[in-house]
Amino acid sequence: MSTSISSSVLNDSKISPALRGIASKVFDGQRISNEDGIRLYEEAEIGFVGILANHIREKKHGNFTYFNRNFHIEPTNICVFDCKFCSYSRLLKQKDGSWELSEAQMLDIVKKYKDQPVTEVHIVGGVHPKMGLDFFAGLLSKIRVMRPELHIKAFTPVEMEYMFRKAKVSFTEGLLLLKENGLGSMPGGGAEIFDETIRTEICEDKCTSEEWLQIHETAHGLGIPSNATMLYGHIENFGHRIDHMDRLRKLQDKTGGFNTFIPLKFRNKDNQMSNLPESSVVEDLRNYAIARIYLDNFAHIKAYWPMIGRTTTQLALNFGVDDIDGTIDDTTKIYTMAGSEEQNPSLTTAQLVDLIKQAGRHPIERGTLYNVVTDYMLVETPSELPAGKN
Ligand code: V47
Ligand code: SF4
């Protein structure tokens, strides 16, 4: 941040003294308080939080913008739970629109990528009463045999709490078994909103906030890093968002095991909360920025491009976001069924690189744990090939 931008913010009498006080903390590299966070949500304009968030983003990462080459496996959309925002799950007895992949079908998906330089498989789905811990441990071990170098990022605490409970094992025992069979890290899903009143309203029967946090803490203790999400823009208020990030910031202070924070915008198509409007793009960008400012101990803020679309993703790179997830391919349904911007989410590496360059940023292909795979300012953009093939 040039001193002229910081001093113009700090000396701008049109900005309230309280907001200038927050800006001064950010430019000094200090942590902001919960009260500051709520004030930003309630009072700060998009341009103001954008300047602060971009300052932090560029201090941490310069112009680097990360993506990876990944593919998703969604084992099933049959689910024992009934989250009101979910457009994707079906009950076991409900045949219409449900799917359930066998182990062989999932291994066929992995085989499809045999000669392709993907670095990560992301496995998350509904909670099927018949797909238990042994089934998933077996699946992971077979994927590892087929592609030993592929990073397996799999299962949220929602899936884990259920499979560990059914298998009568502790969180530590269950996580260790999955790790021994190839689990490399955990995705961020299932967090929703930690506030117990809101959680009861929107997803009362699945793992509690406490269990979500405990499973991540246990995973970090076993050397399994993870991501964290927040589902926002429904019935929660700004205080609930700050409370959510406060619980994450405290756990991160303790373990340091989170890689990335991913705000997830509530989409309202075909679910039990379809009566609610969706947040505006301005609110989405403010939310990315405030997350970047508040979560000083998280290295990365990710915008999940299929959900918000390519244009908002490019804008988000100026609001604290430094990671845009990956090539993904066309297997993900959790957002397409909820009305995401991208109906067939798949971008080639060349398209992702162009998207980042067009936004004036520096594209870096990363591994799951943010090791640099390719610096696309040092090599030529790969030529256009079908999704996943380049
Ligand atoms: O927990 C479900 C969300 C999450 C809707 O870690 C919805 O790299 C919006 O966590 N509108 C699962 N969101 C997906 C997830 C994720 C995605 C991409 C990358 C990573 C990562 C993690 O999807 C659920 C829930 O919060 N979700 N329904 C909806 N209607
Ligand atoms: Fe099941 Fe996940 Fe949908 Fe909730 S969000 S109903 S846990 S698939």
GROMACS .gro file of C-alpha atoms and ligand atoms in nm:
model
  428
    1MET     CA    1   0.000   0.000   0.000
    2SER     CA    2   0.146   0.332  -0.093
    3THR     CA    3   0.166   0.577   0.198
    4SER     CA    4  -0.041   0.820  -0.009
    5ILE     CA    5  -0.340   0.580  -0.010
    6SER     CA    6  -0.311   0.504   0.362
    7SER     CA    7  -0.269   0.870   0.456
    8SER     CA    8  -0.558   0.974   0.232
    9VAL     CA    9  -0.781   0.725   0.418
   10LEU     CA   10  -0.650   0.823   0.760
   11ASN     CA   11  -0.691   1.196   0.691
   12ASP     CA   12  -1.025   1.184   0.513
   13SER     CA   13  -1.264   1.380   0.732
   14LYS     CA   14  -1.563   1.230   0.548
   15ILE     CA   15  -1.473   0.896   0.711
   16SER     CA   16  -1.584   0.868   1.074
   17PRO     CA   17  -1.314   0.873   1.345
   18ALA     CA   18  -1.415   0.519   1.450
   19LEU     CA   19  -1.362   0.382   1.098
   20ARG     CA   20  -1.035   0.573   1.065
   21GLY     CA   21  -0.929   0.410   1.394
   22ILE     CA   22  -0.990   0.068   1.238
   23ALA     CA   23  -0.796   0.170   0.927
   24SER     CA   24  -0.507   0.279   1.144
   25LYS     CA   25  -0.500  -0.064   1.315
   26VAL     CA   26  -0.498  -0.237   0.976
   27PHE     CA   27  -0.215  -0.021   0.837
   28ASP     CA   28  -0.018  -0.088   1.161
   29GLY     CA   29  -0.069  -0.464   1.121
   30GLN     CA   30  -0.281  -0.491   1.437
   31ARG     CA   31  -0.575  -0.728   1.490
   32ILE     CA   32  -0.922  -0.572   1.485
   33SER     CA   33  -1.175  -0.646   1.761
   34ASN     CA   34  -1.520  -0.802   1.729
   35GLU     CA   35  -1.672  -0.459   1.783
   36ASP     CA   36  -1.458  -0.324   1.497
   37GLY     CA   37  -1.574  -0.612   1.275
   38ILE     CA   38  -1.940  -0.538   1.342
   39ARG     CA   39  -1.881  -0.168   1.281
   40LEU     CA   40  -1.727  -0.248   0.942
   41TYR     CA   41  -2.033  -0.453   0.846
   42GLU     CA   42  -2.274  -0.185   0.971
   43GLU     CA   43  -2.105   0.135   0.861
   44ALA     CA   44  -1.825   0.087   0.610
   45GLU     CA   45  -1.867   0.144   0.239
   46ILE     CA   46  -1.741  -0.106  -0.012
   47GLY     CA   47  -1.454   0.119  -0.128
   48PHE     CA   48  -1.326   0.165   0.227
   49VAL     CA   49  -1.317  -0.206   0.320
   50GLY     CA   50  -1.177  -0.281  -0.027
   51ILE     CA   51  -0.874  -0.057   0.035
   52LEU     CA   52  -0.805  -0.217   0.374
   53ALA     CA   53  -0.853  -0.573   0.250
   54ASN     CA   54  -0.640  -0.519  -0.059
   55HIS     CA   55  -0.366  -0.374   0.160
   56ILE     CA   56  -0.361  -0.697   0.367
   57ARG     CA   57  -0.392  -0.920   0.061
   58GLU     CA   58  -0.097  -0.752  -0.110
   59LYS     CA   59   0.110  -0.752   0.209
   60LYS     CA   60   0.058  -1.128   0.243
   61HIS     CA   61   0.069  -1.234  -0.123
   62GLY     CA   62   0.158  -0.941  -0.347
   63ASN     CA   63  -0.017  -0.996  -0.678
   64PHE     CA   64  -0.012  -1.376  -0.654
   65THR     CA   65  -0.349  -1.539  -0.718
   66TYR     CA   66  -0.371  -1.910  -0.657
   67PHE     CA   67  -0.570  -2.186  -0.822
   68ASN     CA   68  -0.529  -2.561  -0.848
   69ARG     CA   69  -0.611  -2.846  -1.084
   70ASN     CA   70  -0.867  -3.056  -0.909
   71PHE     CA   71  -1.174  -3.266  -0.964
   72HIS     CA   72  -1.467  -3.343  -0.739
   73ILE     CA   73  -1.628  -3.673  -0.646
   74GLU     CA   74  -1.971  -3.652  -0.487
   75PRO     CA   75  -2.036  -4.009  -0.367
   76THR     CA   76  -2.410  -3.957  -0.313
   77ASN     CA   77  -2.674  -3.692  -0.258
   78ILE     CA   78  -2.873  -3.920  -0.028
   79CYS     CA   79  -2.859  -3.766   0.317
   80VAL     CA   80  -2.994  -3.847   0.660
   81PHE     CA   81  -2.997  -3.476   0.747
   82ASP     CA   82  -3.238  -3.207   0.640
   83CYS     CA   83  -3.060  -2.871   0.608
   84LYS     CA   84  -3.314  -2.611   0.502
   85PHE     CA   85  -3.073  -2.440   0.259
   86CYS     CA   86  -2.983  -2.761   0.078
   87SER     CA   87  -3.115  -2.803  -0.277
   88TYR     CA   88  -2.922  -3.117  -0.343
   89SER     CA   89  -2.996  -3.385  -0.087
   90ARG     CA   90  -3.259  -3.658  -0.116
   91LEU     CA   91  -3.389  -3.900   0.145
   92LEU     CA   92  -3.294  -4.268   0.114
   93LYS     CA   93  -3.646  -4.363   0.010
   94GLN     CA   94  -3.672  -4.077  -0.240
   95LYS     CA   95  -3.563  -4.216  -0.576
   96ASP     CA   96  -3.636  -3.905  -0.781
   97GLY     CA   97  -3.315  -3.709  -0.842
   98SER     CA   98  -3.097  -3.917  -0.614
   99TRP     CA   99  -2.767  -4.086  -0.693
  100GLU     CA  100  -2.537  -4.321  -0.512
  101LEU     CA  101  -2.200  -4.414  -0.664
  102SER     CA  102  -2.045  -4.753  -0.603
  103GLU     CA  103  -1.678  -4.779  -0.515
  104ALA     CA  104  -1.608  -4.897  -0.873
  105GLN     CA  105  -1.785  -4.592  -1.020
  106MET     CA  106  -1.583  -4.356  -0.802
  107LEU     CA  107  -1.259  -4.529  -0.896
  108ASP     CA  108  -1.362  -4.495  -1.262
  109ILE     CA  109  -1.380  -4.117  -1.212
  110VAL     CA  110  -1.023  -4.125  -1.076
  111LYS     CA  111  -0.914  -4.340  -1.374
  112LYS     CA  112  -1.060  -4.083  -1.613
  113TYR     CA  113  -0.787  -3.842  -1.497
  114LYS     CA  114  -0.509  -4.097  -1.536
  115ASP     CA  115  -0.287  -3.900  -1.775
  116GLN     CA  116  -0.388  -3.557  -1.659
  117PRO     CA  117  -0.181  -3.336  -1.429
  118VAL     CA  118  -0.450  -3.290  -1.163
  119THR     CA  119  -0.307  -3.256  -0.812
  120GLU     CA  120  -0.617  -3.289  -0.592
  121VAL     CA  121  -0.940  -3.484  -0.558
  122HIS     CA  122  -1.211  -3.320  -0.345
  123ILE     CA  123  -1.460  -3.574  -0.202
  124VAL     CA  124  -1.774  -3.450  -0.027
  125GLY     CA  125  -2.135  -3.561  -0.048
  126GLY     CA  126  -2.452  -3.633   0.144
  127VAL     CA  127  -2.452  -3.849   0.455
  128HIS     CA  128  -2.567  -4.190   0.337
  129PRO     CA  129  -2.662  -4.430   0.620
  130LYS     CA  130  -2.497  -4.722   0.439
  131MET     CA  131  -2.168  -4.557   0.343
  132GLY     CA  132  -1.963  -4.593   0.659
  133LEU     CA  133  -1.609  -4.544   0.784
  134ASP     CA  134  -1.478  -4.875   0.645
  135PHE     CA  135  -1.629  -4.806   0.305
  136PHE     CA  136  -1.462  -4.463   0.284
  137ALA     CA  137  -1.129  -4.580   0.431
  138GLY     CA  138  -1.128  -4.853   0.161
  139LEU     CA  139  -1.209  -4.599  -0.111
  140LEU     CA  140  -0.924  -4.369  -0.003
  141SER     CA  141  -0.672  -4.652   0.011
  142LYS     CA  142  -0.765  -4.763  -0.342
  143ILE     CA  143  -0.739  -4.408  -0.478
  144ARG     CA  144  -0.395  -4.387  -0.318
  145VAL     CA  145  -0.283  -4.705  -0.491
  146MET     CA  146  -0.405  -4.572  -0.828
  147ARG     CA  147  -0.261  -4.219  -0.790
  148PRO     CA  148  -0.013  -4.208  -0.499
  149GLU     CA  149   0.080  -3.843  -0.566
  150LEU     CA  150  -0.281  -3.716  -0.577
  151HIS     CA  151  -0.377  -3.515  -0.269
  152ILE     CA  152  -0.703  -3.639  -0.116
  153LYS     CA  153  -0.907  -3.360   0.044
  154ALA     CA  154  -1.216  -3.528   0.180
  155PHE     CA  155  -1.513  -3.526   0.418
  156THR     CA  156  -1.656  -3.253   0.636
  157PRO     CA  157  -1.719  -3.294   1.011
  158VAL     CA  158  -2.085  -3.352   0.919
  159GLU     CA  159  -1.989  -3.671   0.735
  160MET     CA  160  -1.718  -3.763   0.985
  161GLU     CA  161  -1.923  -3.716   1.302
  162TYR     CA  162  -2.187  -3.951   1.158
  163MET     CA  163  -1.946  -4.217   1.030
  164PHE     CA  164  -1.738  -4.213   1.349
  165ARG     CA  165  -2.050  -4.238   1.569
  166LYS     CA  166  -2.185  -4.532   1.366
  167ALA     CA  167  -1.845  -4.705   1.379
  168LYS     CA  168  -1.823  -4.634   1.755
  169VAL     CA  169  -1.480  -4.472   1.731
  170SER     CA  170  -1.352  -4.145   1.877
  171PHE     CA  171  -1.273  -3.844   1.656
  172THR     CA  172  -0.902  -3.922   1.698
  173GLU     CA  173  -0.940  -4.290   1.607
  174GLY     CA  174  -1.158  -4.215   1.305
  175LEU     CA  175  -0.934  -3.941   1.173
  176LEU     CA  176  -0.622  -4.153   1.222
  177LEU     CA  177  -0.779  -4.439   1.026
  178LEU     CA  178  -0.868  -4.204   0.738
  179LYS     CA  179  -0.520  -4.050   0.749
  180GLU     CA  180  -0.353  -4.392   0.738
  181ASN     CA  181  -0.560  -4.468   0.430
  182GLY     CA  182  -0.467  -4.152   0.243
  183LEU     CA  183  -0.661  -3.853   0.377
  184GLY     CA  184  -0.440  -3.548   0.318
  185SER     CA  185  -0.664  -3.263   0.432
  186MET     CA  186  -1.024  -3.165   0.500
  187PRO     CA  187  -1.245  -2.925   0.306
  188GLY     CA  188  -1.423  -2.644   0.485
  189GLY     CA  189  -1.788  -2.744   0.450
  190GLY     CA  190  -2.054  -2.803   0.712
  191ALA     CA  191  -1.963  -2.496   0.919
  192GLU     CA  192  -2.265  -2.292   0.802
  193ILE     CA  193  -2.315  -2.047   1.093
  194PHE     CA  194  -2.190  -2.144   1.438
  195ASP     CA  195  -2.441  -1.939   1.637
  196GLU     CA  196  -2.658  -2.208   1.798
  197THR     CA  197  -2.991  -2.027   1.749
  198ILE     CA  198  -2.936  -1.978   1.377
  199ARG     CA  199  -2.789  -2.327   1.336
  200THR     CA  200  -3.099  -2.478   1.495
  201GLU     CA  201  -3.317  -2.285   1.250
  202ILE     CA  202  -3.130  -2.384   0.934
  203CYS     CA  203  -2.972  -2.724   1.003
  204GLU     CA  204  -3.071  -2.850   1.345
  205ASP     CA  205  -3.002  -3.221   1.307
  206LYS     CA  206  -2.643  -3.232   1.186
  207CYS     CA  207  -2.317  -3.198   1.382
  208THR     CA  208  -2.309  -2.911   1.630
  209SER     CA  209  -2.079  -2.612   1.602
  210GLU     CA  210  -1.880  -2.749   1.893
  211GLU     CA  211  -1.836  -3.084   1.715
  212TRP     CA  212  -1.735  -2.911   1.390
  213LEU     CA  213  -1.465  -2.717   1.573
  214GLN     CA  214  -1.352  -3.020   1.777
  215ILE     CA  215  -1.309  -3.237   1.468
  216HIS     CA  216  -1.099  -2.969   1.297
  217GLU     CA  217  -0.895  -2.919   1.614
  218THR     CA  218  -0.835  -3.294   1.638
  219ALA     CA  219  -0.742  -3.310   1.269
  220HIS     CA  220  -0.492  -3.026   1.310
  221GLY     CA  221  -0.339  -3.206   1.608
  222LEU     CA  222  -0.287  -3.512   1.387
  223GLY     CA  223  -0.121  -3.310   1.113
  224ILE     CA  224  -0.427  -3.292   0.887
  225PRO     CA  225  -0.475  -2.933   0.770
  226SER     CA  226  -0.817  -2.802   0.671
  227ASN     CA  227  -1.027  -2.519   0.533
  228ALA     CA  228  -1.320  -2.334   0.688
  229THR     CA  229  -1.637  -2.192   0.534
  230MET     CA  230  -1.922  -1.964   0.639
  231LEU     CA  231  -2.265  -1.980   0.476
  232TYR     CA  232  -2.388  -1.619   0.478
  233GLY     CA  233  -2.668  -1.406   0.340
  234HIS     CA  234  -2.973  -1.587   0.479
  235ILE     CA  235  -3.125  -1.529   0.827
  236GLU     CA  236  -2.805  -1.449   1.014
  237ASN     CA  237  -2.707  -1.096   1.114
  238PHE     CA  238  -2.367  -0.926   1.109
  239GLY     CA  239  -2.306  -1.019   1.474
  240HIS     CA  240  -2.349  -1.387   1.386
  241ARG     CA  241  -2.093  -1.356   1.104
  242ILE     CA  242  -1.839  -1.200   1.340
  243ASP     CA  243  -1.914  -1.462   1.608
  244HIS     CA  244  -1.852  -1.732   1.345
  245MET     CA  245  -1.519  -1.584   1.240
  246ASP     CA  246  -1.427  -1.522   1.606
  247ARG     CA  247  -1.457  -1.895   1.682
  248LEU     CA  248  -1.241  -1.973   1.378
  249ARG     CA  249  -0.981  -1.708   1.463
  250LYS     CA  250  -0.950  -1.845   1.818
  251LEU     CA  251  -0.904  -2.202   1.696
  252GLN     CA  252  -0.651  -2.087   1.439
  253ASP     CA  253  -0.454  -1.909   1.716
  254LYS     CA  254  -0.443  -2.243   1.897
  255THR     CA  255  -0.358  -2.482   1.611
  256GLY     CA  256  -0.254  -2.288   1.301
  257GLY     CA  257  -0.408  -2.573   1.101
  258PHE     CA  258  -0.644  -2.378   0.872
  259ASN     CA  259  -0.523  -2.294   0.523
  260THR     CA  260  -0.812  -2.103   0.375
  261PHE     CA  261  -1.138  -1.931   0.463
  262ILE     CA  262  -1.416  -1.960   0.206
  263PRO     CA  263  -1.727  -1.742   0.243
  264LEU     CA  264  -2.019  -1.922   0.075
  265LYS     CA  265  -2.304  -1.705  -0.051
  266PHE     CA  266  -2.646  -1.857   0.019
  267ARG     CA  267  -2.820  -1.949  -0.308
  268ASN     CA  268  -3.196  -1.977  -0.296
  269LYS     CA  269  -3.308  -2.207  -0.578
  270ASP     CA  270  -3.525  -2.510  -0.492
  271ASN     CA  271  -3.470  -2.533  -0.121
  272GLN     CA  272  -3.673  -2.475   0.196
  273MET     CA  273  -3.537  -2.120   0.222
  274SER     CA  274  -3.622  -2.016  -0.134
  275ASN     CA  275  -3.845  -1.739   0.003
  276LEU     CA  276  -3.532  -1.546   0.112
  277PRO     CA  277  -3.364  -1.304  -0.128
  278GLU     CA  278  -2.995  -1.352  -0.209
  279SER     CA  279  -2.726  -1.105  -0.105
  280SER     CA  280  -2.616  -0.842  -0.358
  281VAL     CA  281  -2.275  -0.846  -0.528
  282VAL     CA  282  -2.182  -0.535  -0.326
  283GLU     CA  283  -2.259  -0.725  -0.004
  284ASP     CA  284  -2.060  -1.026  -0.129
  285LEU     CA  285  -1.755  -0.810  -0.198
  286ARG     CA  286  -1.788  -0.633   0.138
  287ASN     CA  287  -1.810  -0.972   0.305
  288TYR     CA  288  -1.490  -1.099   0.139
  289ALA     CA  289  -1.313  -0.780   0.240
  290ILE     CA  290  -1.427  -0.788   0.603
  291ALA     CA  291  -1.330  -1.155   0.629
  292ARG     CA  292  -0.982  -1.066   0.499
  293ILE     CA  293  -0.952  -0.780   0.750
  294TYR     CA  294  -1.088  -0.977   1.049
  295LEU     CA  295  -0.911  -1.313   0.996
  296ASP     CA  296  -0.557  -1.186   1.032
  297ASN     CA  297  -0.426  -1.534   1.112
  298PHE     CA  298  -0.567  -1.703   0.801
  299ALA     CA  299  -0.319  -1.709   0.516
  300HIS     CA  300  -0.575  -1.730   0.235
  301ILE     CA  301  -0.928  -1.615   0.145
  302LYS     CA  302  -1.090  -1.815  -0.133
  303ALA     CA  303  -1.368  -1.717  -0.372
  304TYR     CA  304  -1.532  -2.032  -0.504
  305TRP     CA  305  -1.578  -1.921  -0.867
  306PRO     CA  306  -1.858  -2.158  -0.977
  307MET     CA  307  -2.087  -2.016  -0.713
  308ILE     CA  308  -2.036  -1.643  -0.770
  309GLY     CA  309  -1.941  -1.651  -1.138
  310ARG     CA  310  -1.630  -1.536  -1.321
  311THR     CA  311  -1.693  -1.160  -1.318
  312THR     CA  312  -1.751  -1.135  -0.943
  313THR     CA  313  -1.450  -1.361  -0.892
  314GLN     CA  314  -1.232  -1.115  -1.084
  315LEU     CA  315  -1.369  -0.826  -0.877
  316ALA     CA  316  -1.315  -1.021  -0.554
  317LEU     CA  317  -0.940  -1.024  -0.624
  318ASN     CA  318  -0.945  -0.656  -0.522
  319PHE     CA  319  -1.140  -0.729  -0.202
  320GLY     CA  320  -0.902  -0.957  -0.014
  321VAL     CA  321  -0.935  -1.277  -0.218
  322ASP     CA  322  -0.612  -1.446  -0.329
  323ASP     CA  323  -0.741  -1.793  -0.424
  324ILE     CA  324  -1.012  -1.896  -0.669
  325ASP     CA  325  -1.018  -2.277  -0.622
  326GLY     CA  326  -0.962  -2.488  -0.930
  327THR     CA  327  -1.052  -2.637  -1.263
  328ILE     CA  328  -1.313  -2.847  -1.074
  329ASP     CA  329  -1.450  -3.019  -1.386
  330ASP     CA  330  -1.819  -3.085  -1.424
  331THR     CA  331  -1.888  -3.325  -1.139
  332THR     CA  332  -1.999  -3.081  -0.870
  333LYS     CA  333  -2.374  -3.048  -0.814
  334ILE     CA  334  -2.417  -2.893  -0.470
  335TYR     CA  335  -2.419  -2.540  -0.614
  336THR     CA  336  -2.561  -2.598  -0.958
  337MET     CA  337  -2.873  -2.742  -0.795
  338ALA     CA  338  -2.894  -2.438  -0.563
  339GLY     CA  339  -2.882  -2.188  -0.852
  340SER     CA  340  -2.513  -2.099  -0.875
  341GLU     CA  341  -2.388  -1.861  -1.145
  342GLU     CA  342  -2.205  -2.133  -1.336
  343GLN     CA  343  -2.427  -2.418  -1.446
  344ASN     CA  344  -2.150  -2.644  -1.581
  345PRO     CA  345  -1.858  -2.542  -1.366
  346SER     CA  346  -1.540  -2.633  -1.543
  347LEU     CA  347  -1.259  -2.408  -1.661
  348THR     CA  348  -0.945  -2.515  -1.838
  349THR     CA  349  -0.615  -2.410  -1.689
  350ALA     CA  350  -0.572  -2.165  -1.978
  351GLN     CA  351  -0.908  -2.005  -1.898
  352LEU     CA  352  -0.826  -1.976  -1.527
  353VAL     CA  353  -0.488  -1.822  -1.606
  354ASP     CA  354  -0.651  -1.572  -1.844
  355LEU     CA  355  -0.920  -1.485  -1.592
  356ILE     CA  356  -0.652  -1.399  -1.335
  357LYS     CA  357  -0.432  -1.210  -1.581
  358GLN     CA  358  -0.727  -1.006  -1.711
  359ALA     CA  359  -0.784  -0.890  -1.353
  360GLY     CA  360  -0.423  -0.765  -1.343
  361ARG     CA  361  -0.301  -1.040  -1.109
  362HIS     CA  362  -0.025  -1.301  -1.121
  363PRO     CA  363  -0.152  -1.659  -1.169
  364ILE     CA  364   0.008  -1.932  -0.960
  365GLU     CA  365  -0.098  -2.294  -0.986
  366ARG     CA  366  -0.069  -2.435  -0.635
  367GLY     CA  367  -0.089  -2.773  -0.472
  368THR     CA  368  -0.354  -2.821  -0.201
  369LEU     CA  369  -0.111  -2.699   0.065
  370TYR     CA  370  -0.008  -2.391  -0.137
  371ASN     CA  371   0.319  -2.524  -0.271
  372VAL     CA  372   0.388  -2.354  -0.605
  373VAL     CA  373   0.332  -2.594  -0.895
  374THR     CA  374   0.363  -2.346  -1.184
  375ASP     CA  375   0.422  -1.974  -1.200
  376TYR     CA  376   0.230  -1.860  -1.508
  377MET     CA  377   0.429  -1.539  -1.543
  378LEU     CA  378   0.739  -1.754  -1.599
  379VAL     CA  379   0.590  -2.006  -1.842
  380GLU     CA  380   0.353  -1.962  -2.132
  381THR     CA  381  -0.016  -2.008  -2.077
  382PRO     CA  382  -0.103  -2.364  -2.180
  383SER     CA  383  -0.281  -2.390  -2.513
  384GLU     CA  384  -0.655  -2.447  -2.506
  385LEU     CA  385  -0.741  -2.809  -2.446
  386PRO     CA  386  -1.062  -2.963  -2.314
  387ALA     CA  387  -1.124  -2.924  -1.939
  388GLY     CA  388  -0.872  -3.100  -1.720
  389LYS     CA  389  -0.655  -3.204  -2.016
  390ASN     CA  390  -0.407  -2.923  -1.990
  391V47     O1  391  -2.140  -2.686   0.392
  391V47     C1  392  -2.509  -2.601   0.057
  391V47     C2  393  -2.282  -2.510   0.118
  391V47     C3  394  -2.103  -2.644   0.155
  391V47     C4  395  -2.597  -2.423  -0.035
  391V47     O2  396  -1.276  -2.653   0.129
  391V47     C5  397  -2.464  -2.396  -0.001
  391V47     O3  398  -1.193  -2.607  -0.064
  391V47     C6  399  -2.486  -2.185  -0.083
  391V47     O4  400  -1.775  -2.655   0.177
  391V47     N1  401  -2.616  -2.202  -0.115
  391V47     C7  402  -2.019  -2.759   0.100
  391V47     N2  403  -2.408  -2.278  -0.026
  391V47     C8  404  -1.915  -2.712  -0.003
  391V47     C9  405  -1.786  -2.666   0.059
  391V47    C10  406  -1.667  -2.631  -0.026
  391V47    C11  407  -1.682  -2.594  -0.156
  391V47    C12  408  -1.569  -2.564  -0.231
  391V47    C13  409  -1.441  -2.573  -0.178
  391V47    C14  410  -1.428  -2.613  -0.046
  391V47    C15  411  -1.291  -2.626   0.011
  391V47    C16  412  -1.541  -2.641   0.031
  391V47     O5  413  -2.191  -2.596   0.055
  391V47    C17  414  -2.198  -2.676   0.267
  391V47    C18  415  -2.291  -2.556   0.263
  391V47     O6  416  -2.240  -2.453   0.343
  391V47     N3  417  -2.415  -2.507   0.057
  391V47     N4  418  -2.623  -2.552   0.001
  391V47    C19  419  -2.675  -2.320  -0.092
  391V47     N5  420  -2.805  -2.335  -0.120
  392SF4    FE1  421  -2.704  -3.329   0.388
  392SF4    FE2  422  -2.498  -3.162   0.346
  392SF4    FE3  423  -2.736  -3.116   0.227
  392SF4    FE4  424  -2.711  -3.082   0.490
  392SF4     S1  425  -2.601  -2.963   0.328
  392SF4     S2  426  -2.880  -3.191   0.386
  392SF4     S3  427  -2.566  -3.242   0.546
  392SF4     S4  428  -2.602  -3.290   0.189
   0.00000   0.00000   0.00000
